[in-house]
């Protein structure tokens, strides 16, 4: 009889020494908004339903990342994750894992869903909101839903999904005059507002460098009205600043002007089961094929010298997933290279990858 030993956890380290512990799962590529900087007015060609991973398939990859590679956080995103009907069931499944489980949403369905998601084990939410002015909100999202989103944010706070973070993509000439209004909103609503630089991932290819509002400028605008105190950098890409009077905090994420690639610990799973080592990666690894084809899984799960997984009784499918995850992260680039002349945009936009 073969002897089996307990499976071990091995940190997932790339060629630049970065340890990966954060899994972003896109649960759907569909969205009920059509934000101008993200999606065309008519939407995109949605993934056929049978190519989207089931909750069980998503959970299997997640479990591997946590149990085999020691991941500590999982964030669900999309598309808009709350349009997926079985989201509360998926949350309940993932909540069994010892991770910080969070969700990124446009907030439009949170007023109804926040209590259920909190009861299912969700810990935190990030709500995307780019304007506090109803007409501008409607023009940006192509939906008249500002009141729903604000109600959703309040429902998330009431449900204890704390800290509720509100993510604002700041775009020159579009909403850069609302930065101080958002800082005030953070203070009034008891949420953390984080300002994000516009990235070249929009489906309509409107991004230009001139449309990026640098994080430093955003902080200056706020500090002039509500003095800020910079906090020591943590592991998060957001640079956090507390209000000097103690009434909360804001953050800036300078993905373009202050890239945090050297500290990146993320991998991303798209709704159709493709693993990406970076938002801007041009390669993907097909985990769906492994999940759905036991023969392929067997062929993709070689027993490498020094690999104890065959001996420790690890299922061949899990071993195949392990190898695919390791190979993807092993090939990760040093940085996204947005500022390099050689920069190539990925073919998928943010909503298709999972932001
Ligand atoms: N629907 C959910 C939401 O609204 O949060 C999750 C998906 S959405 C693609 C995730 C985040 O990506 C949102 O905060 C959105 O504002 C942001 N985003 C989309 N396109 C972007 C771009 N080109 N640059 C920066 N952020 C972008």
Short mmCIF file of C-alpha atoms and ligand atoms in Angstrom, two decimals:
data_model
loop_
_atom_site.label_atom_id
_atom_site.label_comp_id
_atom_site.label_asym_id
_atom_site.label_seq_id
_atom_site.Cartn_x
_atom_site.Cartn_y
_atom_site.Cartn_z
CA UNK A 1 0.00 0.00 0.00
CA UNK A 2 1.46 3.45 -0.89
CA UNK A 3 2.33 5.59 2.08
CA UNK A 4 0.77 9.04 2.10
CA UNK A 5 1.88 12.11 3.99
CA UNK A 6 -0.03 15.31 4.69
CA UNK A 7 0.03 17.75 1.72
CA UNK A 8 2.42 20.63 2.35
CA UNK A 9 1.91 24.32 1.69
CA UNK A 10 4.52 25.81 -0.62
CA UNK A 11 4.71 29.57 -1.20
CA UNK A 12 4.10 30.52 -4.82
CA UNK A 13 7.18 32.56 -5.73
CA UNK A 14 7.87 34.06 -9.17
CA UNK A 15 11.21 34.68 -10.89
CA UNK A 16 11.57 38.04 -9.12
CA UNK A 17 11.06 36.69 -5.61
CA UNK A 18 7.49 37.93 -5.25
CA UNK A 19 5.33 35.65 -3.12
CA UNK A 20 1.76 35.35 -4.41
CA UNK A 21 -1.06 35.25 -1.88
CA UNK A 22 -3.95 37.12 -3.48
CA UNK A 23 -6.43 35.51 -5.91
CA UNK A 24 -8.83 37.68 -7.91
CA UNK A 25 -11.71 35.65 -9.28
CA UNK A 26 -13.97 37.05 -11.97
CA UNK A 27 -17.29 35.27 -11.50
CA UNK A 28 -18.89 36.67 -14.66
CA UNK A 29 -17.93 38.91 -17.58
CA UNK A 30 -21.47 40.35 -17.70
CA UNK A 31 -22.32 43.71 -16.21
CA UNK A 32 -25.51 45.71 -15.70
CA UNK A 33 -23.61 49.03 -16.15
CA UNK A 34 -21.91 50.32 -19.28
CA UNK A 35 -19.26 52.64 -17.81
CA UNK A 36 -17.88 54.72 -20.67
CA UNK A 37 -14.25 54.07 -19.69
CA UNK A 38 -14.79 50.33 -19.38
CA UNK A 39 -17.40 49.01 -21.84
CA UNK A 40 -19.03 50.04 -25.12
CA UNK A 41 -22.65 51.29 -24.94
CA UNK A 42 -23.97 48.04 -26.45
CA UNK A 43 -21.96 45.84 -24.10
CA UNK A 44 -19.44 43.26 -25.25
CA UNK A 45 -19.79 39.79 -26.70
CA UNK A 46 -20.55 37.80 -23.51
CA UNK A 47 -18.84 34.51 -22.84
CA UNK A 48 -21.16 31.58 -23.73
CA UNK A 49 -22.68 30.31 -20.46
CA UNK A 50 -21.10 26.86 -20.77
CA UNK A 51 -17.60 28.34 -20.87
CA UNK A 52 -18.06 30.15 -17.55
CA UNK A 53 -16.70 28.19 -14.60
CA UNK A 54 -19.26 26.72 -12.23
CA UNK A 55 -19.14 27.57 -8.53
CA UNK A 56 -17.63 24.14 -7.86
CA UNK A 57 -14.87 24.73 -10.46
CA UNK A 58 -14.07 28.20 -9.13
CA UNK A 59 -13.97 26.83 -5.60
CA UNK A 60 -11.63 24.02 -6.63
CA UNK A 61 -9.03 26.45 -8.01
CA UNK A 62 -9.46 28.69 -4.97
CA UNK A 63 -8.99 25.76 -2.60
CA UNK A 64 -5.77 24.80 -4.40
CA UNK A 65 -4.41 28.32 -4.10
CA UNK A 66 -5.15 28.37 -0.37
CA UNK A 67 -4.32 24.81 0.65
CA UNK A 68 -1.35 24.21 -1.64
CA UNK A 69 0.11 27.71 -1.98
CA UNK A 70 -0.98 29.42 1.24
CA UNK A 71 -3.02 32.23 -0.32
CA UNK A 72 -4.48 34.56 2.29
CA UNK A 73 -6.97 36.63 0.33
CA UNK A 74 -9.62 36.08 -2.33
CA UNK A 75 -11.53 38.88 -4.02
CA UNK A 76 -14.59 38.22 -6.19
CA UNK A 77 -15.11 40.57 -9.10
CA UNK A 78 -16.33 40.68 -12.70
CA UNK A 79 -18.07 41.99 -14.88
CA UNK A 80 -20.54 42.68 -12.12
CA UNK A 81 -20.41 39.79 -9.64
CA UNK A 82 -23.85 40.49 -8.18
CA UNK A 83 -25.53 39.61 -11.51
CA UNK A 84 -24.44 36.00 -10.98
CA UNK A 85 -27.42 34.23 -9.40
CA UNK A 86 -25.43 31.75 -7.29
CA UNK A 87 -23.09 34.39 -5.81
CA UNK A 88 -24.28 33.85 -2.19
CA UNK A 89 -23.69 30.07 -2.57
CA UNK A 90 -20.21 30.67 -3.98
CA UNK A 91 -19.44 33.05 -1.11
CA UNK A 92 -20.62 30.43 1.39
CA UNK A 93 -18.35 27.82 -0.25
CA UNK A 94 -15.30 30.09 -0.28
CA UNK A 95 -15.97 31.36 3.24
CA UNK A 96 -14.93 27.92 4.52
CA UNK A 97 -11.36 28.72 3.48
CA UNK A 98 -9.14 30.61 5.95
CA UNK A 99 -8.87 33.77 3.83
CA UNK A 100 -9.85 37.42 3.76
CA UNK A 101 -12.85 37.11 1.41
CA UNK A 102 -14.00 40.29 -0.30
CA UNK A 103 -16.06 41.51 -3.25
CA UNK A 104 -15.73 44.33 -5.79
CA UNK A 105 -19.11 45.54 -7.06
CA UNK A 106 -20.81 48.53 -8.64
CA UNK A 107 -23.12 48.48 -5.61
CA UNK A 108 -26.38 48.68 -7.56
CA UNK A 109 -27.73 45.43 -6.06
CA UNK A 110 -26.10 45.64 -2.66
CA UNK A 111 -29.06 47.16 -0.82
CA UNK A 112 -30.85 43.85 -1.34
CA UNK A 113 -27.85 41.51 -1.24
CA UNK A 114 -25.54 42.87 1.50
CA UNK A 115 -27.24 41.09 4.44
CA UNK A 116 -27.30 37.75 2.55
CA UNK A 117 -23.67 38.06 1.48
CA UNK A 118 -22.57 38.98 5.00
CA UNK A 119 -24.52 35.99 6.39
CA UNK A 120 -22.84 33.74 3.79
CA UNK A 121 -19.42 34.77 5.15
CA UNK A 122 -18.31 37.71 3.00
CA UNK A 123 -16.01 39.95 5.03
CA UNK A 124 -15.59 43.16 3.03
CA UNK A 125 -16.78 45.02 -0.08
CA UNK A 126 -15.29 47.57 -2.43
CA UNK A 127 -17.90 49.63 -4.25
CA UNK A 128 -16.98 51.43 -7.47
CA UNK A 129 -18.46 54.91 -7.77
CA UNK A 130 -17.09 57.64 -10.01
CA UNK A 131 -19.49 60.54 -9.51
CA UNK A 132 -21.75 61.83 -6.75
CA UNK A 133 -23.69 63.97 -9.23
CA UNK A 134 -26.77 62.15 -10.61
CA UNK A 135 -26.48 63.43 -14.17
CA UNK A 136 -22.78 62.79 -14.41
CA UNK A 137 -23.19 59.36 -12.81
CA UNK A 138 -25.83 58.51 -15.43
CA UNK A 139 -23.62 59.77 -18.26
CA UNK A 140 -20.61 57.77 -17.02
CA UNK A 141 -22.38 54.48 -16.26
CA UNK A 142 -25.13 54.90 -18.88
CA UNK A 143 -27.52 53.95 -16.04
CA UNK A 144 -29.65 56.14 -13.75
CA UNK A 145 -28.66 54.34 -10.55
CA UNK A 146 -26.78 56.69 -8.22
CA UNK A 147 -29.44 56.40 -5.49
CA UNK A 148 -29.24 52.58 -5.66
CA UNK A 149 -25.46 52.63 -5.33
CA UNK A 150 -25.49 55.00 -2.36
CA UNK A 151 -28.20 52.83 -0.74
CA UNK A 152 -25.98 49.82 -1.45
CA UNK A 153 -22.99 51.45 0.25
CA UNK A 154 -25.12 52.23 3.32
CA UNK A 155 -26.50 48.67 3.36
CA UNK A 156 -22.95 47.29 3.24
CA UNK A 157 -21.93 49.49 6.19
CA UNK A 158 -25.07 48.40 8.09
CA UNK A 159 -24.35 44.72 7.33
CA UNK A 160 -20.87 45.05 8.85
CA UNK A 161 -18.96 44.44 5.60
CA UNK A 162 -16.23 46.63 7.01
CA UNK A 163 -14.26 48.54 6.02
CA UNK A 164 -16.45 49.51 3.07
CA UNK A 165 -14.14 50.98 0.46
CA UNK A 166 -15.40 53.20 -2.35
CA UNK A 167 -13.18 53.09 -5.44
CA UNK A 168 -13.16 56.16 -7.68
CA UNK A 169 -11.44 56.06 -11.08
CA UNK A 170 -10.37 59.67 -11.62
CA UNK A 171 -10.25 60.82 -15.24
CA UNK A 172 -9.05 64.22 -16.42
CA UNK A 173 -11.90 66.44 -17.55
CA UNK A 174 -14.52 63.91 -16.45
CA UNK A 175 -14.62 63.80 -12.63
CA UNK A 176 -11.36 65.35 -11.40
CA UNK A 177 -13.42 68.24 -9.98
CA UNK A 178 -15.14 65.82 -7.52
CA UNK A 179 -12.09 64.68 -5.57
CA UNK A 180 -12.84 66.90 -2.57
CA UNK A 181 -16.55 65.96 -2.68
CA UNK A 182 -15.53 62.30 -2.42
CA UNK A 183 -13.24 63.08 0.54
CA UNK A 184 -16.24 64.71 2.24
CA UNK A 185 -18.37 61.66 1.36
CA UNK A 186 -15.79 59.41 3.05
CA UNK A 187 -16.01 61.48 6.23
CA UNK A 188 -19.81 61.63 6.24
CA UNK A 189 -20.54 57.99 5.37
CA UNK A 190 -17.78 56.30 7.40
CA UNK A 191 -16.23 54.66 4.33
CA UNK A 192 -12.69 54.63 2.95
CA UNK A 193 -12.51 56.33 -0.45
CA UNK A 194 -9.68 55.25 -2.75
CA UNK A 195 -8.79 57.15 -5.88
CA UNK A 196 -7.53 55.03 -8.77
CA UNK A 197 -5.63 56.19 -11.81
CA UNK A 198 -7.26 55.47 -15.17
CA UNK A 199 -5.49 52.55 -16.88
CA UNK A 200 -5.25 51.54 -20.57
CA UNK A 201 -7.81 48.75 -20.23
CA UNK A 202 -10.92 50.42 -21.63
CA UNK A 203 -12.81 48.55 -24.33
CA UNK A 204 -13.19 51.70 -26.46
CA UNK A 205 -9.43 52.47 -26.45
CA UNK A 206 -9.97 56.07 -25.35
CA UNK A 207 -7.18 56.01 -22.78
CA UNK A 208 -4.41 58.55 -23.22
CA UNK A 209 -1.68 59.51 -20.80
CA UNK A 210 -3.24 63.00 -20.60
CA UNK A 211 -6.44 61.46 -19.18
CA UNK A 212 -4.57 60.14 -16.12
CA UNK A 213 -4.80 62.33 -13.00
CA UNK A 214 -1.68 61.58 -10.95
CA UNK A 215 -2.18 60.43 -7.36
CA UNK A 216 0.04 63.24 -6.07
CA UNK A 217 -2.32 65.83 -7.56
CA UNK A 218 -5.37 64.13 -6.01
CA UNK A 219 -3.76 64.21 -2.56
CA UNK A 220 -2.84 67.89 -2.93
CA UNK A 221 -6.45 68.79 -3.77
CA UNK A 222 -7.79 66.99 -0.69
CA UNK A 223 -5.06 68.19 1.66
CA UNK A 224 -5.88 71.82 0.79
CA UNK A 225 -9.40 71.37 2.25
CA UNK A 226 -9.08 68.44 4.66
CA UNK A 227 -5.46 68.22 5.89
CA UNK A 228 -4.03 64.73 5.54
CA UNK A 229 -1.39 62.72 7.37
CA UNK A 230 0.44 60.07 5.31
CA UNK A 231 0.47 56.59 6.83
CA UNK A 232 3.39 54.17 6.66
CA UNK A 233 3.18 52.06 3.50
CA UNK A 234 1.60 48.65 4.06
CA UNK A 235 1.30 45.60 1.84
CA UNK A 236 -1.66 47.08 -0.09
CA UNK A 237 -0.98 49.03 -3.31
CA UNK A 238 -3.04 51.92 -1.90
CA UNK A 239 -1.12 54.73 -0.24
CA UNK A 240 -3.20 55.58 2.79
CA UNK A 241 -3.63 59.06 4.29
CA UNK A 242 -5.63 59.75 7.46
CA UNK A 243 -7.57 62.96 7.92
CA UNK A 244 -5.61 65.06 10.42
CA UNK A 245 -8.76 65.49 12.55
CA UNK A 246 -9.09 61.70 12.86
CA UNK A 247 -12.32 61.40 10.87
CA UNK A 248 -11.32 58.52 8.63
CA UNK A 249 -8.96 58.04 5.72
CA UNK A 250 -8.52 58.13 1.96
CA UNK A 251 -6.17 56.19 -0.29
CA UNK A 252 -4.63 56.58 -3.72
CA UNK A 253 -3.69 53.80 -6.10
CA UNK A 254 -1.15 55.10 -8.58
CA UNK A 255 -1.14 52.15 -10.98
CA UNK A 256 0.19 54.33 -13.82
CA UNK A 257 2.37 57.02 -12.20
CA UNK A 258 3.56 54.98 -9.21
CA UNK A 259 3.35 51.30 -10.26
CA UNK A 260 3.48 48.77 -7.44
CA UNK A 261 4.53 45.83 -9.63
CA UNK A 262 7.59 45.07 -7.48
CA UNK A 263 5.20 44.28 -4.60
CA UNK A 264 2.50 42.57 -6.67
CA UNK A 265 1.20 39.38 -5.05
CA UNK A 266 -1.84 38.79 -7.30
CA UNK A 267 -3.03 36.24 -9.79
CA UNK A 268 -6.31 36.47 -11.64
CA UNK A 269 -8.79 33.86 -12.77
CA UNK A 270 -11.16 34.98 -15.52
CA UNK A 271 -14.80 33.88 -15.56
CA UNK A 272 -13.99 31.45 -18.40
CA UNK A 273 -11.23 29.82 -16.41
CA UNK A 274 -8.07 31.48 -17.73
CA UNK A 275 -5.33 32.20 -15.22
CA UNK A 276 -3.42 35.48 -15.64
CA UNK A 277 -0.38 36.62 -13.71
CA UNK A 278 -1.08 40.32 -14.39
CA UNK A 279 -3.94 42.56 -15.52
CA UNK A 280 -1.75 43.47 -18.47
CA UNK A 281 -0.52 39.96 -19.27
CA UNK A 282 -0.80 38.95 -22.90
CA UNK A 283 -0.70 35.21 -22.03
CA UNK A 284 -3.24 33.13 -20.15
CA UNK A 285 -3.25 29.55 -18.88
CA UNK A 286 -6.34 27.49 -19.60
CA UNK A 287 -7.39 26.02 -16.25
CA UNK A 288 -10.88 25.28 -17.58
CA UNK A 289 -9.43 22.71 -19.97
CA UNK A 290 -7.71 20.98 -17.05
CA UNK A 291 -10.82 21.15 -14.86
CA UNK A 292 -13.03 19.63 -17.55
CA UNK A 293 -10.77 17.03 -19.13
CA UNK A 294 -9.55 14.32 -16.75
CA UNK A 295 -7.21 12.88 -19.43
CA UNK A 296 -5.58 16.24 -19.95
CA UNK A 297 -5.30 16.62 -16.18
CA UNK A 298 -3.51 13.29 -15.97
CA UNK A 299 -1.10 14.22 -18.76
CA UNK A 300 -0.51 17.66 -17.23
CA UNK A 301 0.34 16.24 -13.81
CA UNK A 302 3.82 14.78 -14.27
CA UNK A 303 5.74 13.55 -11.28
CA UNK A 304 8.72 15.88 -11.28
CA UNK A 305 11.87 15.02 -9.34
CA UNK A 306 11.44 16.24 -5.78
CA UNK A 307 7.70 16.67 -6.22
CA UNK A 308 6.05 14.86 -3.33
CA UNK A 309 2.53 15.42 -4.54
CA UNK A 310 2.22 12.17 -6.44
CA UNK A 311 3.33 10.29 -3.33
CA UNK A 312 1.27 12.26 -0.84
CA UNK A 313 -1.97 11.21 -2.48
CA UNK A 314 -2.82 14.54 -4.10
CA UNK A 315 -5.53 14.08 -6.73
CA UNK A 316 -4.09 14.20 -10.30
CA UNK A 317 -6.44 17.04 -11.21
CA UNK A 318 -5.17 19.08 -8.28
CA UNK A 319 -1.59 18.26 -9.25
CA UNK A 320 -2.28 19.42 -12.80
CA UNK A 321 -3.78 22.65 -11.45
CA UNK A 322 -0.71 23.11 -9.23
CA UNK A 323 1.67 22.76 -12.16
CA UNK A 324 -0.36 25.16 -14.30
CA UNK A 325 -0.53 27.75 -11.51
CA UNK A 326 3.22 27.44 -10.82
CA UNK A 327 4.09 27.76 -14.52
CA UNK A 328 1.88 30.85 -14.92
CA UNK A 329 3.41 32.63 -11.95
CA UNK A 330 6.91 31.45 -12.88
CA UNK A 331 6.57 33.29 -16.20
CA UNK A 332 5.29 36.53 -14.64
CA UNK A 333 6.90 39.73 -15.93
CA UNK A 334 8.73 42.17 -13.69
CA UNK A 335 6.15 44.90 -14.38
CA UNK A 336 3.22 45.95 -16.52
CA UNK A 337 5.37 48.34 -18.55
CA UNK A 338 2.58 50.84 -19.29
CA UNK A 339 5.20 53.55 -19.66
CA UNK A 340 7.50 51.54 -21.94
CA UNK A 341 7.50 52.17 -25.69
CA UNK A 342 7.11 48.43 -26.18
CA UNK A 343 3.87 48.34 -24.11
CA UNK A 344 1.18 46.17 -25.71
CA UNK A 345 -2.40 46.37 -24.46
CA UNK A 346 -4.00 43.05 -23.56
CA UNK A 347 -6.73 42.01 -25.98
CA UNK A 348 -9.30 41.74 -23.18
CA UNK A 349 -10.67 44.80 -21.42
CA UNK A 350 -10.97 45.25 -17.65
CA UNK A 351 -14.52 43.83 -17.40
CA UNK A 352 -13.50 40.73 -19.37
CA UNK A 353 -10.48 40.08 -17.18
CA UNK A 354 -11.93 41.02 -13.80
CA UNK A 355 -10.84 44.31 -12.28
N1 LIG B 1 -18.48 45.63 -11.68
C1 LIG B 1 -17.61 45.67 -10.55
C2 LIG B 1 -17.33 47.10 -10.17
O1 LIG B 1 -17.90 48.01 -10.74
O2 LIG B 1 -16.55 47.30 -9.24
C3 LIG B 1 -16.32 44.89 -10.70
C4 LIG B 1 -15.63 44.95 -12.04
S1 LIG B 1 -14.99 46.53 -12.51
C5 LIG B 1 -14.22 46.10 -14.04
C6 LIG B 1 -13.68 46.68 -11.34
C7 LIG B 1 -13.05 48.02 -11.23
O3 LIG B 1 -12.34 48.30 -12.40
C8 LIG B 1 -14.01 49.17 -11.04
O4 LIG B 1 -13.63 49.90 -9.90
C9 LIG B 1 -13.82 50.01 -12.28
O5 LIG B 1 -14.00 51.36 -12.02
C10 LIG B 1 -12.39 49.69 -12.61
N2 LIG B 1 -12.00 49.95 -13.98
C11 LIG B 1 -12.59 49.56 -15.12
N3 LIG B 1 -11.91 50.00 -16.19
C12 LIG B 1 -10.84 50.69 -15.71
C13 LIG B 1 -9.75 51.38 -16.30
N4 LIG B 1 -9.62 51.45 -17.62
N5 LIG B 1 -8.84 51.96 -15.49
C14 LIG B 1 -8.97 51.88 -14.14
N6 LIG B 1 -9.96 51.23 -13.51
C15 LIG B 1 -10.89 50.65 -14.29
#
